[in-house]
PDB file of C-alpha atoms in Angstrom:
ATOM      1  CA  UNK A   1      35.404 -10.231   8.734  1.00  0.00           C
ATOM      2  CA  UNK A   2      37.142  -7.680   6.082  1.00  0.00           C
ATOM      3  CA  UNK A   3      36.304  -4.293   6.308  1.00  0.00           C
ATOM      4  CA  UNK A   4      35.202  -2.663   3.190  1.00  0.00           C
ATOM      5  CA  UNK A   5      34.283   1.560   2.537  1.00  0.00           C
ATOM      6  CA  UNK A   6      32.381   2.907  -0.640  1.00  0.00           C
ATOM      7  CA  UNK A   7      32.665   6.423  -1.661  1.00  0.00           C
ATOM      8  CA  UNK A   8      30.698   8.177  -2.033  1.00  0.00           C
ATOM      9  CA  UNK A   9      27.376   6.796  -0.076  1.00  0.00           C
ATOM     10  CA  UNK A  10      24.935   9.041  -1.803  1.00  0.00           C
ATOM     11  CA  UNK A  11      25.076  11.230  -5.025  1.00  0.00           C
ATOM     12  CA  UNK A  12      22.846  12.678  -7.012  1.00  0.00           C
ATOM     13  CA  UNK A  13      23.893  13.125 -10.959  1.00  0.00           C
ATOM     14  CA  UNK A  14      21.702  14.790 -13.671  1.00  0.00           C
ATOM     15  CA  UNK A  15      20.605  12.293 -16.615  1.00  0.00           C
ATOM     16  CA  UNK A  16      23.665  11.920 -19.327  1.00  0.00           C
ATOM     17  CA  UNK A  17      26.519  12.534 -16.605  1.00  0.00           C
ATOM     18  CA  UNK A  18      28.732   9.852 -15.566  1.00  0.00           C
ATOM     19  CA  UNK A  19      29.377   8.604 -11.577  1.00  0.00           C
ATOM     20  CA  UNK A  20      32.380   7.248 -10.313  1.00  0.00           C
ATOM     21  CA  UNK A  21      32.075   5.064  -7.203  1.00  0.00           C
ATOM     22  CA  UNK A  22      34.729   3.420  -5.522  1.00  0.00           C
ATOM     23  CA  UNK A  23      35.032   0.124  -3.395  1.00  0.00           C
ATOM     24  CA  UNK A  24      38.064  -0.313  -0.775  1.00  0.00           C
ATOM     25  CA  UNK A  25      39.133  -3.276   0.997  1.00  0.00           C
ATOM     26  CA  UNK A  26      40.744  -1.796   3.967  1.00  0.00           C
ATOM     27  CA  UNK A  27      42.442  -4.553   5.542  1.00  0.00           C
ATOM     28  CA  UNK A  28      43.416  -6.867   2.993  1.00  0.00           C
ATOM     29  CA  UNK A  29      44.364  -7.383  -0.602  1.00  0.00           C
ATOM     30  CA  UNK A  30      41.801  -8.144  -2.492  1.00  0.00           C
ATOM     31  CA  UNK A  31      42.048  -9.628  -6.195  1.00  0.00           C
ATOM     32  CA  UNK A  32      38.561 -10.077  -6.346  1.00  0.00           C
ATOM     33  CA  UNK A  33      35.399  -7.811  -6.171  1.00  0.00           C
ATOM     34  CA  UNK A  34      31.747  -8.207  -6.274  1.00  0.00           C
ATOM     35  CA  UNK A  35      29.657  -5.539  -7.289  1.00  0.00           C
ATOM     36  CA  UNK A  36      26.243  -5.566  -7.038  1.00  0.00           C
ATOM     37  CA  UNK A  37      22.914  -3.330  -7.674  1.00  0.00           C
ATOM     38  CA  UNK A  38      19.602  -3.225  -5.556  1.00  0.00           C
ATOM     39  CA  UNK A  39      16.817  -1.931  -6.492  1.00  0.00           C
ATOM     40  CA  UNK A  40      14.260  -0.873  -3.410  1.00  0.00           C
ATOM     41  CA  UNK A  41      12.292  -3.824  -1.697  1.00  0.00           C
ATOM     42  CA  UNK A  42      14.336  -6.417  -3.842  1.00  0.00           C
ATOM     43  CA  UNK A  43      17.421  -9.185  -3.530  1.00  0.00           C
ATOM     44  CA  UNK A  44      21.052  -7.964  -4.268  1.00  0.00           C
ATOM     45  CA  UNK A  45      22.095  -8.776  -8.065  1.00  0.00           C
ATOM     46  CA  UNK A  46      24.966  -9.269  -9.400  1.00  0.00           C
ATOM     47  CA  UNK A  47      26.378  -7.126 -12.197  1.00  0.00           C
ATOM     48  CA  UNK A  48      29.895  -8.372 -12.268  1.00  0.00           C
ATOM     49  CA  UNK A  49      33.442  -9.499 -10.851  1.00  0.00           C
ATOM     50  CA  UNK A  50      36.009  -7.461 -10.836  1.00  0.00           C
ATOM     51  CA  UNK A  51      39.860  -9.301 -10.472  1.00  0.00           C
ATOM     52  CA  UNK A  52      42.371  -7.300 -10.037  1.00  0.00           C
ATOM     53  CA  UNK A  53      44.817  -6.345 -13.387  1.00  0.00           C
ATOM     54  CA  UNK A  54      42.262  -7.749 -15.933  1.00  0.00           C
ATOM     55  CA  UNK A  55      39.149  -7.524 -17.436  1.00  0.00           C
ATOM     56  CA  UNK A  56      35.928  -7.447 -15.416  1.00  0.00           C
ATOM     57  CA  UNK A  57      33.111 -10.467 -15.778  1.00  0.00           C
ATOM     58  CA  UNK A  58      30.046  -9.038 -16.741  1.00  0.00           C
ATOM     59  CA  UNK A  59      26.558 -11.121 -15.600  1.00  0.00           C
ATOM     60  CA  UNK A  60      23.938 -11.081 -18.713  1.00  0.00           C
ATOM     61  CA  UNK A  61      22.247  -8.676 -19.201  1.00  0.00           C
ATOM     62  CA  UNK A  62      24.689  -6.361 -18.121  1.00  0.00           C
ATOM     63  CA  UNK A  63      26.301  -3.210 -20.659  1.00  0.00           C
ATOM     64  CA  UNK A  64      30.025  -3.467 -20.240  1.00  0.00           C
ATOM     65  CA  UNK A  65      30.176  -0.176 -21.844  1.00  0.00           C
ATOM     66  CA  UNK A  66      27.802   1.318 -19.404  1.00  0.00           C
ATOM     67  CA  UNK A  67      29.294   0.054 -16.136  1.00  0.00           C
ATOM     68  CA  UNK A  68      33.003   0.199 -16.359  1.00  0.00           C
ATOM     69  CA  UNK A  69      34.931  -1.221 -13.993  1.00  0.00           C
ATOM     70  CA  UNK A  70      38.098  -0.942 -13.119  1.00  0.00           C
ATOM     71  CA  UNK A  71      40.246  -2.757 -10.367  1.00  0.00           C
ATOM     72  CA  UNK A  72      43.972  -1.358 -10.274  1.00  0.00           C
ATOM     73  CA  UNK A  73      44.989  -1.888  -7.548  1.00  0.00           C
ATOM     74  CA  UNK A  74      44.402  -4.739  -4.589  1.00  0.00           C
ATOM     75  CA  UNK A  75      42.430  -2.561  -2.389  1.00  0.00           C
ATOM     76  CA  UNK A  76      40.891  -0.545  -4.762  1.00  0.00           C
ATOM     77  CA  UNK A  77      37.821  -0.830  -7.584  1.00  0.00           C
ATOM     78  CA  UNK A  78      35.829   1.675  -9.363  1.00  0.00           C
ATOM     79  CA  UNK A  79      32.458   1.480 -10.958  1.00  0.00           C
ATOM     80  CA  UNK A  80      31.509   4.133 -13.346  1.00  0.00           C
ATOM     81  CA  UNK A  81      27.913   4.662 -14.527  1.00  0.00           C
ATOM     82  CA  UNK A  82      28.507   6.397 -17.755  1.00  0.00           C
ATOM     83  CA  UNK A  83      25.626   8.002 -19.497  1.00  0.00           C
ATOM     84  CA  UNK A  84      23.564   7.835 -16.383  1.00  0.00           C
ATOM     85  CA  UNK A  85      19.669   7.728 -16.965  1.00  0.00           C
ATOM     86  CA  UNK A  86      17.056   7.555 -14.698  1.00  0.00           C
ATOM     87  CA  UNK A  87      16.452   3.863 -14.432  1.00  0.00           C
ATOM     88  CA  UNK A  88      20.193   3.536 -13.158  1.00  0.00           C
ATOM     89  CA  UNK A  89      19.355   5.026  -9.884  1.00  0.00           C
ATOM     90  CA  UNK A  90      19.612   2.401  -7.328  1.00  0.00           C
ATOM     91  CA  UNK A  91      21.599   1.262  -4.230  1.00  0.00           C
ATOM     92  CA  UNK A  92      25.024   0.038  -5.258  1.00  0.00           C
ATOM     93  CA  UNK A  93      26.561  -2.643  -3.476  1.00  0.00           C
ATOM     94  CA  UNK A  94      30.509  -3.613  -3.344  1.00  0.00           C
ATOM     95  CA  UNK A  95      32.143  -6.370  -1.344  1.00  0.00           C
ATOM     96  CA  UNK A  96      35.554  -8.723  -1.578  1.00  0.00           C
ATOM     97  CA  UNK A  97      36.012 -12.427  -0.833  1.00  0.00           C
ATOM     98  CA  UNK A  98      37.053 -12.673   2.658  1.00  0.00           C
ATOM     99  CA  UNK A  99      40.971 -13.478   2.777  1.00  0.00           C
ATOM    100  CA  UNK A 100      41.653 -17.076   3.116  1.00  0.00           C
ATOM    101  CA  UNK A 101      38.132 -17.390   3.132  1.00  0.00           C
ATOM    102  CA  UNK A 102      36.920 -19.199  -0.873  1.00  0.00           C
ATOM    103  CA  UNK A 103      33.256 -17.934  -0.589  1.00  0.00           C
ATOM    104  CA  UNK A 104      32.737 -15.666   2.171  1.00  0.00           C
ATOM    105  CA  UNK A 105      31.688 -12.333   1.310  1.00  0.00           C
ATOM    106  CA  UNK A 106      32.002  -9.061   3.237  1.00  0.00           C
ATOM    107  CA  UNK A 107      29.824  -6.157   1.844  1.00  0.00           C
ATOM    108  CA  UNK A 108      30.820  -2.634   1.610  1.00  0.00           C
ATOM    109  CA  UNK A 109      28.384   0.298   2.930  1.00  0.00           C
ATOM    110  CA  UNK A 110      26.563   0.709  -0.594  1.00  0.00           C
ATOM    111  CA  UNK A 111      26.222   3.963  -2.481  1.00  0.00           C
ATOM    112  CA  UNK A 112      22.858   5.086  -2.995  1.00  0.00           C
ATOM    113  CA  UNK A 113      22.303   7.042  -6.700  1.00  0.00           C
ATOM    114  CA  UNK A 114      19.449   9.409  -7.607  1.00  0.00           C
ATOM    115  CA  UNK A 115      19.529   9.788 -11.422  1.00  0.00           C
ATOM    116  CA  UNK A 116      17.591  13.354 -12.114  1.00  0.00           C
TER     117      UNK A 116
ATOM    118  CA  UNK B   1      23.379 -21.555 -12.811  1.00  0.00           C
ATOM    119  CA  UNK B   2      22.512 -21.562  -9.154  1.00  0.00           C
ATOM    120  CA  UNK B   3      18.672 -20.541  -8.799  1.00  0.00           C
ATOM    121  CA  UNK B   4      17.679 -19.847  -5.444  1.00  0.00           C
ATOM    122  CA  UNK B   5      14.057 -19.603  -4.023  1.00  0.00           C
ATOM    123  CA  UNK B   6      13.550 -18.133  -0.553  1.00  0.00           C
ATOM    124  CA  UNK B   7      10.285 -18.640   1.322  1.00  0.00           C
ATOM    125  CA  UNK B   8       8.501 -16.503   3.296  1.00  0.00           C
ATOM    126  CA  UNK B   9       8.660 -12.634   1.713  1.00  0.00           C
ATOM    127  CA  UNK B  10       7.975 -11.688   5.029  1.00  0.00           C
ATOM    128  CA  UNK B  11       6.749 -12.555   8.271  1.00  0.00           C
ATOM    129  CA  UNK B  12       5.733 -10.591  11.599  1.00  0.00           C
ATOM    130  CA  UNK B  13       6.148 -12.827  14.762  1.00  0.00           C
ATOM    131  CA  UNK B  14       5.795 -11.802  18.561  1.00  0.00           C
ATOM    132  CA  UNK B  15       8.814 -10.654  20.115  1.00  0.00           C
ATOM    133  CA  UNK B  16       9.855 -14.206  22.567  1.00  0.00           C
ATOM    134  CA  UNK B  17       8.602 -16.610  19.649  1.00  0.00           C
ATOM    135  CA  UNK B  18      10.942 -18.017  16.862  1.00  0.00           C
ATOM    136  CA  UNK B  19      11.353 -17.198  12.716  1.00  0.00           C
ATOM    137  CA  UNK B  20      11.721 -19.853  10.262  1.00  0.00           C
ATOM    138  CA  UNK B  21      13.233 -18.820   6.868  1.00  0.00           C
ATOM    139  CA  UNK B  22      13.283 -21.568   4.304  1.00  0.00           C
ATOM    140  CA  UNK B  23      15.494 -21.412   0.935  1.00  0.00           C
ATOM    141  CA  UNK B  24      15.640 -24.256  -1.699  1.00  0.00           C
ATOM    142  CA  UNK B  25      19.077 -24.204  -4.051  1.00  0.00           C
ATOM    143  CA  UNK B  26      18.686 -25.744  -7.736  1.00  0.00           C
ATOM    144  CA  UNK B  27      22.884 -26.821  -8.240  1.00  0.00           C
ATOM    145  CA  UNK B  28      23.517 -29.729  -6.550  1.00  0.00           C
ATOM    146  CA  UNK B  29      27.564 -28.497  -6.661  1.00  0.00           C
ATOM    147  CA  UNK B  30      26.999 -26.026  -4.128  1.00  0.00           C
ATOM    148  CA  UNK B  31      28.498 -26.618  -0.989  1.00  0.00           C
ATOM    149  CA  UNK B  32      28.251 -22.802   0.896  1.00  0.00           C
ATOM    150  CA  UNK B  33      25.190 -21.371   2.265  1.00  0.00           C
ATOM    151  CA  UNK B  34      25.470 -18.188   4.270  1.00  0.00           C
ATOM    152  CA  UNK B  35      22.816 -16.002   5.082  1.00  0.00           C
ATOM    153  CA  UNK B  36      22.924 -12.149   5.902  1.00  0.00           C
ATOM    154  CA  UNK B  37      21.262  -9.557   7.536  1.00  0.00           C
ATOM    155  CA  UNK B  38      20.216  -6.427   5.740  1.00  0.00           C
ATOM    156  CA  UNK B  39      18.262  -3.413   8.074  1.00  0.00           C
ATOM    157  CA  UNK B  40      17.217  -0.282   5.844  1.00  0.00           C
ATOM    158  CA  UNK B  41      19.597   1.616   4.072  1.00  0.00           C
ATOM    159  CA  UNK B  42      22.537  -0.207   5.288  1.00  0.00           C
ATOM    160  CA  UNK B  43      24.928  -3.291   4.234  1.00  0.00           C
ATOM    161  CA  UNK B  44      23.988  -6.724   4.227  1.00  0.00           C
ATOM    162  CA  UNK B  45      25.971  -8.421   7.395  1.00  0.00           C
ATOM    163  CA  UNK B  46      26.944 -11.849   7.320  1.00  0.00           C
ATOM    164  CA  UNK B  47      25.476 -13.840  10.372  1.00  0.00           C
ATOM    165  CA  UNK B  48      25.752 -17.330   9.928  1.00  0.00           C
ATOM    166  CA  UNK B  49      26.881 -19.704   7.321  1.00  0.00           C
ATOM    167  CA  UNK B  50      27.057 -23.356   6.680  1.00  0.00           C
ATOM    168  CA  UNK B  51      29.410 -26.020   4.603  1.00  0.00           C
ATOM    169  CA  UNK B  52      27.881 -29.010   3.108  1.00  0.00           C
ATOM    170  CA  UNK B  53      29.763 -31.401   5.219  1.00  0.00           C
ATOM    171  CA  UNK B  54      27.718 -30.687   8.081  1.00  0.00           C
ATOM    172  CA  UNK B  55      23.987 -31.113   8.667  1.00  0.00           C
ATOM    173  CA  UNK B  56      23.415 -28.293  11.535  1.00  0.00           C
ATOM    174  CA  UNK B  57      25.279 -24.825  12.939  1.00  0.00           C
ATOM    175  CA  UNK B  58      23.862 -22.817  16.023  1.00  0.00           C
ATOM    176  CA  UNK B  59      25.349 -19.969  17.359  1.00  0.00           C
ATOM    177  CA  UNK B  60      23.331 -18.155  19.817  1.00  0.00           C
ATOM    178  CA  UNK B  61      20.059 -17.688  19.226  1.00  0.00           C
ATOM    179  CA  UNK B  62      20.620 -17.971  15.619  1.00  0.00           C
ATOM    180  CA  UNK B  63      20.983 -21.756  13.743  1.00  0.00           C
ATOM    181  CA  UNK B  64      21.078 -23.109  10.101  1.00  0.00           C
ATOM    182  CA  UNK B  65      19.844 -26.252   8.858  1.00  0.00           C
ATOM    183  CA  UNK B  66      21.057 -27.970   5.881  1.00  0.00           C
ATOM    184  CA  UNK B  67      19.654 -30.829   3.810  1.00  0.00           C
ATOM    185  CA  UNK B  68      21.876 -31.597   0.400  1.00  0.00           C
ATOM    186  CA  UNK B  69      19.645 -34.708  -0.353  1.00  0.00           C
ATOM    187  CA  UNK B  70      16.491 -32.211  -0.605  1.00  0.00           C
ATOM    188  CA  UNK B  71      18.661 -29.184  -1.737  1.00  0.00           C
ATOM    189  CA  UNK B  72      16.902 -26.855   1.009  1.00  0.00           C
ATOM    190  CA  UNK B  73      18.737 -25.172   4.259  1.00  0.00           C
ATOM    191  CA  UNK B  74      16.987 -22.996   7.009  1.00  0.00           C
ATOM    192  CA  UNK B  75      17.288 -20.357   9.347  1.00  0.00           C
ATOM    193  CA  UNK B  76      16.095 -20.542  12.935  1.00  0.00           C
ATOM    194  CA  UNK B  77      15.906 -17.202  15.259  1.00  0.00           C
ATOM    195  CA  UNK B  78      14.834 -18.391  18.613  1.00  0.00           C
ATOM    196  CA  UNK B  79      13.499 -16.014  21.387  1.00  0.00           C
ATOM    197  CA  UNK B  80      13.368 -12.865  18.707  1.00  0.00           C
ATOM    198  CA  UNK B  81      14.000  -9.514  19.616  1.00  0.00           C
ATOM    199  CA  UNK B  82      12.702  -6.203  17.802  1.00  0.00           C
ATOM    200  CA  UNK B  83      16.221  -5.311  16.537  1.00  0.00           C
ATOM    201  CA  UNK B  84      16.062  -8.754  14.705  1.00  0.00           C
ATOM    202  CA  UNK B  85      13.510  -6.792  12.275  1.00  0.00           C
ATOM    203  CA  UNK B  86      15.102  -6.706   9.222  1.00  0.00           C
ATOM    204  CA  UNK B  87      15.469  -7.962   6.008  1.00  0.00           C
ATOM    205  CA  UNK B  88      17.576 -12.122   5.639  1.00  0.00           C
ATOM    206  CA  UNK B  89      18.402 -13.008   2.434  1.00  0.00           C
ATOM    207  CA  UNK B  90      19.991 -16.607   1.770  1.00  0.00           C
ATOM    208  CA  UNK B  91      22.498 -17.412  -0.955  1.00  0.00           C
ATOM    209  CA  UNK B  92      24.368 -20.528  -2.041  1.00  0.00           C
ATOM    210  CA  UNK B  93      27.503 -20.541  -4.104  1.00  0.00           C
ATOM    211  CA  UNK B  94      28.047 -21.359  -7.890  1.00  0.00           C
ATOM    212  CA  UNK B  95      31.793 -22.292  -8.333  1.00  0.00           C
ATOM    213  CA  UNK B  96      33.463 -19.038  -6.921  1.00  0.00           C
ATOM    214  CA  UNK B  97      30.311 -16.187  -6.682  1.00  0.00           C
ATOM    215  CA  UNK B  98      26.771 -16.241  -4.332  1.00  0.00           C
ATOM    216  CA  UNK B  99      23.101 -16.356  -5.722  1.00  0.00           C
ATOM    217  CA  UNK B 100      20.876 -14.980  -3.628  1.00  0.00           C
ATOM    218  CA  UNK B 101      17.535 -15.451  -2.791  1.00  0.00           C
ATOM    219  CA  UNK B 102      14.920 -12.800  -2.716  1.00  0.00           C
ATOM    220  CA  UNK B 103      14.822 -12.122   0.671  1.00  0.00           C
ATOM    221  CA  UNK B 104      12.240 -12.025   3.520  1.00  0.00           C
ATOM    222  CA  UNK B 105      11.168  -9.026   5.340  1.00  0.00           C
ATOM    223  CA  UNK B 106      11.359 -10.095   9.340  1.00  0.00           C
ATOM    224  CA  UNK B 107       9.244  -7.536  11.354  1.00  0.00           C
ATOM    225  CA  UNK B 108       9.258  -8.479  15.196  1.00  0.00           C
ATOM    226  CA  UNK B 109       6.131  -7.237  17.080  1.00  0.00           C
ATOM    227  CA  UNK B 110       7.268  -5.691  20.986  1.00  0.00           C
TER     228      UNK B 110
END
């Protein structure tokens, strides 16, 4: 399967600060990336899909404006909590469409964040 | 969209017996059903998955069932092992992205 990294894996951000967390595909391009959010005990939800050189697809529900995303390059895309508040700490989940493969999905480590 | 229901939330078996995992799918479009493995703190892993052309995939002591007419598909661990314990979530495809289901928490008693 691909091989996917997230940096960082944990951080810890005071309330109003913004994160930056990135999502690599190591072995292949990527145009697409998945990003998701878990909260503890729960399923793995989709906040959007980012394609590489346009705009991301946000799910409902979801503040554009909050969680930008950005996906410049094929092996690279960023997802930056801006504003960050307390309820945004969670476990952050990346992963790409597996080349050649439509629907496969490989999952990067996660990044967990601690909202003080 | 895709809504998809996984059954049980969790279940302890003896190591040496099997796990059943069941997960009904609501779009009848869908035609890819993996499932992944998820142990604390770590990513999910994809183990097995499944195309809606056939009925049945095994691979080791891991298999998936599929029925499209009923719009369910299982998972089967035979002769389980404590470092099965984890958590399985299903998902099935809508168009190009996965819905997942909510997971079930396998523990496996030594």
């Amino acid at each position: 399967g691909a091989v996917v990294s997230q940096h960082p894996s944990r951080v810890i951000c005071k309330s109003g600060t913004s994160v930056k967390i990135e999502c690599r595909s190591l072995d292949f391009q990527a145009t697409t990336m998945f990003w998701y959010r878990q909260f503890p005990k729960q399923s793995l939800m989709l906040m959007a899909t980012s394609n590489e050189g346009s705009k991301a697809t946000y799910e409902q529900g979801v503040e554009k404006d909050k969680f930008l995303i950005n996906h410049a390059s094929l092996t690279l895309s960023t997802l930056t909590v801006t504003s960050a508040h307390p309820e945004d700490s969670s476990f952050y989940i990346c992963s790409t469409r597996g080349q050649g493969k439509f629907y496969e999905q490989y999952f990067g480590p996660g990044t967990r964040l601690t909202v003080t | 969209g895709e809504n998809v229901e996984q059954h049980p939330s969790t279940l302890s078996v003896q190591e040496g017996d099997s796990a059943v995992i069941k997960c009904t799918y609501s779009d009848s479009a869908s035609n890819y059903f993996p499932w992944y493995k998820q142990e604390l703190g770590k990513r999910p892993q994809l183990i097995i998955d499944i195309r809606s052309n056939v009925g049945e995939k095994k691979d080791q002591r891991i298999a998936v069932t599929l029925n499209k007419t009923a719009k369910h598909f299982s998972l089967h661990i035979t002769e389980t092992q404590p470092e099965d314990s984890a958590v399985y979530f299903c998902a099935a495809n809508a168009g190009n992205m996965l819905t997942f289901g909510g997971g079930t928490r396998l523990m496996v008693k030594p």
